[in-house]
Short mmCIF file of C-alpha atoms in Angstrom, two decimals:
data_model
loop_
_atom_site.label_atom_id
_atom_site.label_comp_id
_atom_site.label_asym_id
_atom_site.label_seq_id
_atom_site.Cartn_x
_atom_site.Cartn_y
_atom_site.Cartn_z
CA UNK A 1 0.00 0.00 0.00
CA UNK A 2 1.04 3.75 -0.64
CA UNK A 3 3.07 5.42 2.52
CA UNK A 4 2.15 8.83 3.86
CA UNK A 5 5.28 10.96 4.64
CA UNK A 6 5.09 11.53 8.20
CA UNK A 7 8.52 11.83 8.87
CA UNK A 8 10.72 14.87 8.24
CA UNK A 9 13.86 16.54 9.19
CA UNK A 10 13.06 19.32 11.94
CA UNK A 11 16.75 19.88 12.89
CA UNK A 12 20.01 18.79 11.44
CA UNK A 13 22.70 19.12 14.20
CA UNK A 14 26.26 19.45 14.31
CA UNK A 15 27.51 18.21 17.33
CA UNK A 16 31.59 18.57 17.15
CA UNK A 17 31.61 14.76 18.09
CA UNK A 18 34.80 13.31 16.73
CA UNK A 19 33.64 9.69 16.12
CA UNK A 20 30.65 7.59 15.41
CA UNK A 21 27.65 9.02 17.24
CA UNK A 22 26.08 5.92 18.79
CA UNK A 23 22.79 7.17 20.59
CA UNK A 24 20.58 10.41 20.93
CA UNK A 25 18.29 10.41 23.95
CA UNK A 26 15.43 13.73 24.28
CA UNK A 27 14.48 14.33 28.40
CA UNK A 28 11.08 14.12 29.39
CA UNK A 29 10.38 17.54 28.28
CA UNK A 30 11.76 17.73 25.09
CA UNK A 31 13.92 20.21 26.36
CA UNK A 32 17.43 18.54 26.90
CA UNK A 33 19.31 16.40 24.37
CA UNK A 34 22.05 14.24 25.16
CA UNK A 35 24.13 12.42 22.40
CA UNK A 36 27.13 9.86 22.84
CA UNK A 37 30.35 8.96 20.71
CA UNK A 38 33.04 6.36 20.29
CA UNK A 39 34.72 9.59 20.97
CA UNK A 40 34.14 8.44 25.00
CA UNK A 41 32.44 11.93 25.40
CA UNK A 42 28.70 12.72 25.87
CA UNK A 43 27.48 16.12 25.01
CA UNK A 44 23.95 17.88 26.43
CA UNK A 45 22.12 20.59 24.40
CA UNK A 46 19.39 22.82 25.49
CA UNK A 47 16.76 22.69 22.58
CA UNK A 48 14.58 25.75 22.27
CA UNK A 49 12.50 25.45 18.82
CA UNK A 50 15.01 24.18 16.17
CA UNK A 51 17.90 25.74 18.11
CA UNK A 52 20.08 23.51 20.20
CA UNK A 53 22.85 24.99 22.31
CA UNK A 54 26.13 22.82 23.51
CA UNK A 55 25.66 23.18 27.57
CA UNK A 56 27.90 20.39 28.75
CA UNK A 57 30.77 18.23 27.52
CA UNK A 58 30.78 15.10 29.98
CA UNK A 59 33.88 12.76 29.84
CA UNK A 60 34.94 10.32 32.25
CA UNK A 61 34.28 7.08 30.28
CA UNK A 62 37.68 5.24 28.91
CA UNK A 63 36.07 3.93 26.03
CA UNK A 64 33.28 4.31 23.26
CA UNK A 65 29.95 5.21 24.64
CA UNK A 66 26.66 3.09 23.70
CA UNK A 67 23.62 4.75 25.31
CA UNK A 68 22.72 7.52 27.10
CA UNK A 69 19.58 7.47 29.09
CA UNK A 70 17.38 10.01 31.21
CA UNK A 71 15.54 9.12 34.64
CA UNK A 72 12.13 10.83 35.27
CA UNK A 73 12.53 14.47 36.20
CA UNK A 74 10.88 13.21 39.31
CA UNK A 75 14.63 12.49 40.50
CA UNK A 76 16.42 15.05 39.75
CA UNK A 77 18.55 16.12 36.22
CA UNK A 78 19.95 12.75 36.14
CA UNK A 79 21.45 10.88 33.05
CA UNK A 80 22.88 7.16 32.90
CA UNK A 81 25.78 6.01 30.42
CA UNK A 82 27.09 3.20 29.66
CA UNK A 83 30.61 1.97 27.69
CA UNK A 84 32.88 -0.61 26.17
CA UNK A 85 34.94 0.19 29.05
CA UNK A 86 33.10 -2.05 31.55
CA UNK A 87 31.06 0.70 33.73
CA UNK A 88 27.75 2.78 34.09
CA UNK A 89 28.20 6.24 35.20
CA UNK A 90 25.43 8.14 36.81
CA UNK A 91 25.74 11.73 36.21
CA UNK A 92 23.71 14.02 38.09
CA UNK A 93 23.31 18.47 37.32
CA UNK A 94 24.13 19.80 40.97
CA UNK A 95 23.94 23.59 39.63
CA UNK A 96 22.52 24.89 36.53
CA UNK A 97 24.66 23.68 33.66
CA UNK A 98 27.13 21.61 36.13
CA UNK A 99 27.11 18.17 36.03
CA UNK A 100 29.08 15.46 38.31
CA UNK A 101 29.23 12.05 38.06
CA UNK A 102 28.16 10.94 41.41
CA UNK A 103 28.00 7.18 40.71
CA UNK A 104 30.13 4.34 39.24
CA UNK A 105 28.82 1.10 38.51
CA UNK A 106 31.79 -1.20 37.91
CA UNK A 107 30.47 -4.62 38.31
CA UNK A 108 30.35 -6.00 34.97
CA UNK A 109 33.24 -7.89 33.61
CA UNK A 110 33.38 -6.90 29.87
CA UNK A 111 31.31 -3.86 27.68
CA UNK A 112 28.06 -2.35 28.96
CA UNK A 113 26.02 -2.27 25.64
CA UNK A 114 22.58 -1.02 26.76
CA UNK A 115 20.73 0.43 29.99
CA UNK A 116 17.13 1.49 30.81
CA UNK A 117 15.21 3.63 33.54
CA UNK A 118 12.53 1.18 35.50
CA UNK A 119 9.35 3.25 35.30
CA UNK A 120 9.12 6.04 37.47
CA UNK A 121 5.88 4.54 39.49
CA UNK A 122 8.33 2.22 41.53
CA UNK A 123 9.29 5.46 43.33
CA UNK A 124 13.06 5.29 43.34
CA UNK A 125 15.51 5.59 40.72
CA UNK A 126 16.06 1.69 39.14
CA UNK A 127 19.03 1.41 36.32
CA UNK A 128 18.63 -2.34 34.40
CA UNK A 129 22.20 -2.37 32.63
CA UNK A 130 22.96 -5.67 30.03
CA UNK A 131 26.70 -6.67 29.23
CA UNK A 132 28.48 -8.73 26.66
CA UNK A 133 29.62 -10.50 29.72
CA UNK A 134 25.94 -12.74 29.40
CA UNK A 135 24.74 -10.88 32.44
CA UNK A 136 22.33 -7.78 33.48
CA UNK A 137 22.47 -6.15 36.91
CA UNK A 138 19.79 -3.70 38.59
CA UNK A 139 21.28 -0.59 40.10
CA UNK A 140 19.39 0.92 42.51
CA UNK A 141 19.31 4.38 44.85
CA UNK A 142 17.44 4.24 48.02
CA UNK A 143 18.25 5.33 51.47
CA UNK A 144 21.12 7.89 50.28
CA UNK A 145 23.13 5.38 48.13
CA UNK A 146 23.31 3.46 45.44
CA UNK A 147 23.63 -0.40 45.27
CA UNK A 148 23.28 -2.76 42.62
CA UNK A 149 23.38 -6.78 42.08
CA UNK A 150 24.23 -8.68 39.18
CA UNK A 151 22.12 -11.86 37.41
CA UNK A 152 24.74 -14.25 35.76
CA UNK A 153 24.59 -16.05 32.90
CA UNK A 154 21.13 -14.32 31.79
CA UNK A 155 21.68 -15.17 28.54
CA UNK A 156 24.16 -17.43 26.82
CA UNK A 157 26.71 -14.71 25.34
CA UNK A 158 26.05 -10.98 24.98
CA UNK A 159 23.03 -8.90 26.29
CA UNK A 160 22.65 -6.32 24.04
CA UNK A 161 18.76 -4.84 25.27
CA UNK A 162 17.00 -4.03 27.70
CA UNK A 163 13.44 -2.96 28.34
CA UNK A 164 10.78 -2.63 31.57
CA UNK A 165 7.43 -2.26 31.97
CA UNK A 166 4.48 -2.85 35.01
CA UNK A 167 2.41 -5.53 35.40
CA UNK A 168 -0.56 -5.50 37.76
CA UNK A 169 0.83 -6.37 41.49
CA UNK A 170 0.90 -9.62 43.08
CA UNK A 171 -1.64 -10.88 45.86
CA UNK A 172 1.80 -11.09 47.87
CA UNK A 173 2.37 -7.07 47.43
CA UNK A 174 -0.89 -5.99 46.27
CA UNK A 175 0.63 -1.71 46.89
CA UNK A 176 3.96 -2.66 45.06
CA UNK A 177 3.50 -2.44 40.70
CA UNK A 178 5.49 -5.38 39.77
CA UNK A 179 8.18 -5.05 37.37
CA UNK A 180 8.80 -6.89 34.44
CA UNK A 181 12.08 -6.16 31.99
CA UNK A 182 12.99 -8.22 28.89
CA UNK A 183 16.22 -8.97 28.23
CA UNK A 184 17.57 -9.76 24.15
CA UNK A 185 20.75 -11.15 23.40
CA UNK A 186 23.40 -12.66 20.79
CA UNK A 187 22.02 -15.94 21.84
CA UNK A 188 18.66 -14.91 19.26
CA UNK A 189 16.50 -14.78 22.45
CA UNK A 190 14.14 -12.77 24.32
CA UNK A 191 13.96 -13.19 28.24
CA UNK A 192 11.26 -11.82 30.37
CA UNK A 193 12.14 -11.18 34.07
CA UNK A 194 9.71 -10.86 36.90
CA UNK A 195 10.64 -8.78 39.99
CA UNK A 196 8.82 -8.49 42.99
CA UNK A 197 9.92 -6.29 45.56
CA UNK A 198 13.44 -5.73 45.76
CA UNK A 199 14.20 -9.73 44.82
CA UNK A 200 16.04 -10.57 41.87
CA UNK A 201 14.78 -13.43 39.74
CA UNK A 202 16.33 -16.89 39.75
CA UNK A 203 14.94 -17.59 36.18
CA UNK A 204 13.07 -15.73 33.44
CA UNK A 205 9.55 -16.51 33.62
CA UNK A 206 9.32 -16.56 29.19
CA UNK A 207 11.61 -17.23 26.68
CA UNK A 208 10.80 -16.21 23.24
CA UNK A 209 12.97 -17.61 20.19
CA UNK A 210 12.33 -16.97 16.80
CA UNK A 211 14.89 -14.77 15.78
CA UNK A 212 17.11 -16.29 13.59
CA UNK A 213 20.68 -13.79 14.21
CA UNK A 214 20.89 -11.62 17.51
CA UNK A 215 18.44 -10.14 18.86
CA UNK A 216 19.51 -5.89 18.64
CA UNK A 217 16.58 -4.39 20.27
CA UNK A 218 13.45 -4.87 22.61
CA UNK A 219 11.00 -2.57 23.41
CA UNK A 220 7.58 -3.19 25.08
CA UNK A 221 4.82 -1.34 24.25
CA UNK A 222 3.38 1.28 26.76
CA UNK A 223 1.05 -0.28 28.91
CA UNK A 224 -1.56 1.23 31.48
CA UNK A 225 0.25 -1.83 33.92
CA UNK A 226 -3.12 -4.25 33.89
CA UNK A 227 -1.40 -6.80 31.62
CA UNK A 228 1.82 -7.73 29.75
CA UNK A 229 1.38 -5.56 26.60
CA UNK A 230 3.66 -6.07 23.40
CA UNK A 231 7.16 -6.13 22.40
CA UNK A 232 8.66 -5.36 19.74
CA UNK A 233 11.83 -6.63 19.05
CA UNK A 234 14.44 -6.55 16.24
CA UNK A 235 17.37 -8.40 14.78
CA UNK A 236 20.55 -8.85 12.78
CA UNK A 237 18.32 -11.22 10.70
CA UNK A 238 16.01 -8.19 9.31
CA UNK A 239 13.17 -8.84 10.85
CA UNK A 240 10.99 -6.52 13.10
CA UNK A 241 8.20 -9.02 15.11
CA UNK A 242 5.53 -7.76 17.21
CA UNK A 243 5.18 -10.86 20.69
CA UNK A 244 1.92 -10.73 22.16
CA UNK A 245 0.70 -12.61 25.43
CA UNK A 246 -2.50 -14.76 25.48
CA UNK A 247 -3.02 -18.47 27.32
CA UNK A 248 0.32 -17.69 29.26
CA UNK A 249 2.35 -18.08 25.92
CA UNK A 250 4.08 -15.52 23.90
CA UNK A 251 3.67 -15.37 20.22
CA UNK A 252 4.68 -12.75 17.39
CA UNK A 253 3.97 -11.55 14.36
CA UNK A 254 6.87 -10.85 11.65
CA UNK A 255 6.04 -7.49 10.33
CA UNK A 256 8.82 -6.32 8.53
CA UNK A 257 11.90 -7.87 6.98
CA UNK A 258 14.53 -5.22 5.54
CA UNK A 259 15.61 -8.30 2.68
CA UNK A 260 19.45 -8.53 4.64
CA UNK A 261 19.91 -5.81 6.09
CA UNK A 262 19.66 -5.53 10.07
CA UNK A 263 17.53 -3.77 12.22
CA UNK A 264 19.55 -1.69 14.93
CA UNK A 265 16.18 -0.01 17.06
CA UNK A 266 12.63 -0.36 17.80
CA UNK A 267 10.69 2.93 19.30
CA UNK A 268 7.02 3.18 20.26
CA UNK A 269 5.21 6.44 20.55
CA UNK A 270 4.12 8.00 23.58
CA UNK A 271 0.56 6.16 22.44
CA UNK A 272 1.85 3.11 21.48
CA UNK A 273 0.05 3.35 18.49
CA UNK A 274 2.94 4.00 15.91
CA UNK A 275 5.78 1.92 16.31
CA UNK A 276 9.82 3.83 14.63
CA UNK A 277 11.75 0.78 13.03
CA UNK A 278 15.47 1.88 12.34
CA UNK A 279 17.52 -0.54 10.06
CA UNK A 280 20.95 -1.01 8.66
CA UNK A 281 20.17 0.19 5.49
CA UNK A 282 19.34 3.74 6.76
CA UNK A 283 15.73 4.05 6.36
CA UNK A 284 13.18 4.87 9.00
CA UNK A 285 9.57 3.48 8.96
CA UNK A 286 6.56 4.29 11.11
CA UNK A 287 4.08 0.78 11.70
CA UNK A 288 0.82 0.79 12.53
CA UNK A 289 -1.71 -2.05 13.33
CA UNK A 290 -4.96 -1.96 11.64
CA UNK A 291 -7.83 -2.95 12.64
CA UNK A 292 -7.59 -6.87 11.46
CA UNK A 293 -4.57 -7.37 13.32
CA UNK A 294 -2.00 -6.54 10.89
CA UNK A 295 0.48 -4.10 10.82
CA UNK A 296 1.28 -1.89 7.69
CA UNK A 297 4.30 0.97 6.77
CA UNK A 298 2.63 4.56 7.24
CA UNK A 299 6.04 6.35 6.71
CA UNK A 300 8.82 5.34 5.27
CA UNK A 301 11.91 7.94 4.70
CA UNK A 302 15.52 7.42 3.94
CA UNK A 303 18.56 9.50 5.33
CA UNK A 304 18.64 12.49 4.26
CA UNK A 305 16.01 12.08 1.96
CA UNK A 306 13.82 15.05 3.51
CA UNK A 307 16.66 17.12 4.08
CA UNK A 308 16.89 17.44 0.35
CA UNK A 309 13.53 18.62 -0.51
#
């Protein structure tokens, strides 16, 4: 079927990185942009409009960055990192335009690929952070400090994703959401994680296969926290699916396949009605289900492409 441009090129930005720019994170507001670089710096803009303004150079990592990642503005300016050089910094702006790092998570024994924000109804600040080590750990701040632990051998080699979302609490801790996060990895899987309290799991409670190269992304859909909602997930394989949960079992739906080329990210909107696919072979596509179930491209636009016009 014919696409509808919906996607266009507010703001082209130089950011004086020196290396590959590996992620680009907005705050809650809209107002703050952070960007990252195998250059091992990260860079914050105020964005006014189409203007953005360089406010901060952060560098402390020894080694590319991967992801960059905001907590709620519930906590405080606060922005995660995460490197090939083993550790998660926690960065926190104690005066306007001044940022420290006032954390260092050092528990992982080889690159820190991805990290993600627990939702900010859990009431304290939760970091899940997946390694090429095969493991994920959980940093937490509560009671004036921050502590994390570490879940070994989550998946067979590399985590490279990591996503939460709430479920509806357990008769056990009916005031506490509980917390689910999936998990994808170079092993072509997709592991969901139930947490309860402050207890880390001893197993995954699903394991979806059906990727057939390793998994790149994961992303559930946003959820009002009655039920599991979807994930999306992505792969070196070119293919985006869409898991859904029904009679405790977790199927999907391949919507897209880029013909060979791989799928780095998967984005839902605010809504969770569009869903951003962002492959290998630089084209971004918006995906929407219809009313039958299936999901079809309303926006498809190549790099650049828009800029040109």
């Amino acid at each position: 079927s014919a696409t509808t441009k919906m996607v266009s090129t507010l703001a082209s930005i130089d950011t004086g990185h020196e290396d590959m720019i590996h992620d680009a994170q907005l705050d809650y507001y809209g107002r703050r942009l952070a960007t990252c670089s195998s250059d091992r710096s990260i860079k914050l803009y105020d964005v006014v409009g189409n203007t953005h303004t360089l406010v901060a150079q952060l560098k402390r990592h020894k080694g590319p960055v991967w992801e960059v990642a905001w907590a709620h503005p519930k906590f405080g300016n606060i922005l995660a990192s995460c490197s090939y050089d083993q550790t998660v910094v926690i960065w926190k702006e104690t005066s306007m335009g001044t940022w420290e790092p006032v954390h260092e998570h050092t528990a992982h024994k080889s690159s820190v690929n991805t990290i993600a924000w627990a939702p900010h109804e859990c009431d304290v600040p939760i970091l899940a952070c997946g390694s090429s080590d095969g493991s994920f750990s959980i940093v937490t701040y509560e009671d004036g400090k921050w502590t994390s632990v570490v879940k070994e051998h989550a998946h067979t080699t590399s985590v490279t994703s990591v996503s939460w979302t709430l479920s509806s609490p357990s008769p056990s801790s009916p005031t506490t959401p509980t917390r689910l996060l999936a998990t994808g990895g170079c092993d072509n899987q997709i592991r969901i994680w139930r947490f309860e309290g402050r207890t880390l799991p001893d197993k995954p409670e699903h394991t979806l296969s059906g990727h057939a190269d390793w998994v790149r992304d994961v992303a559930w859909a946003p959820t009002l926290g009655l039920a599991p909602a979807a994930i999306a997930s992505c792969s070196q394989d070119g293919h985006v699916f869409v898991w859904t949960f029904a009679q405790n079992t977790w199927t999907y739906q391949d919507i897209y396949h880029t013909s060979g080329h791989p799928v780095w990210r998967v984005s839902w909107s605010v809504s969770g009605g569009i869903l951003a696919v962002s492959a290998s072979d630089n084209k971004v596509t918006l995906w929407k289900e219809s009313l039958d179930g299936k999901w079809y491209c309303v926006s498809s636009v190549e790099d650049g492409e828009q800029a040109q016009k």
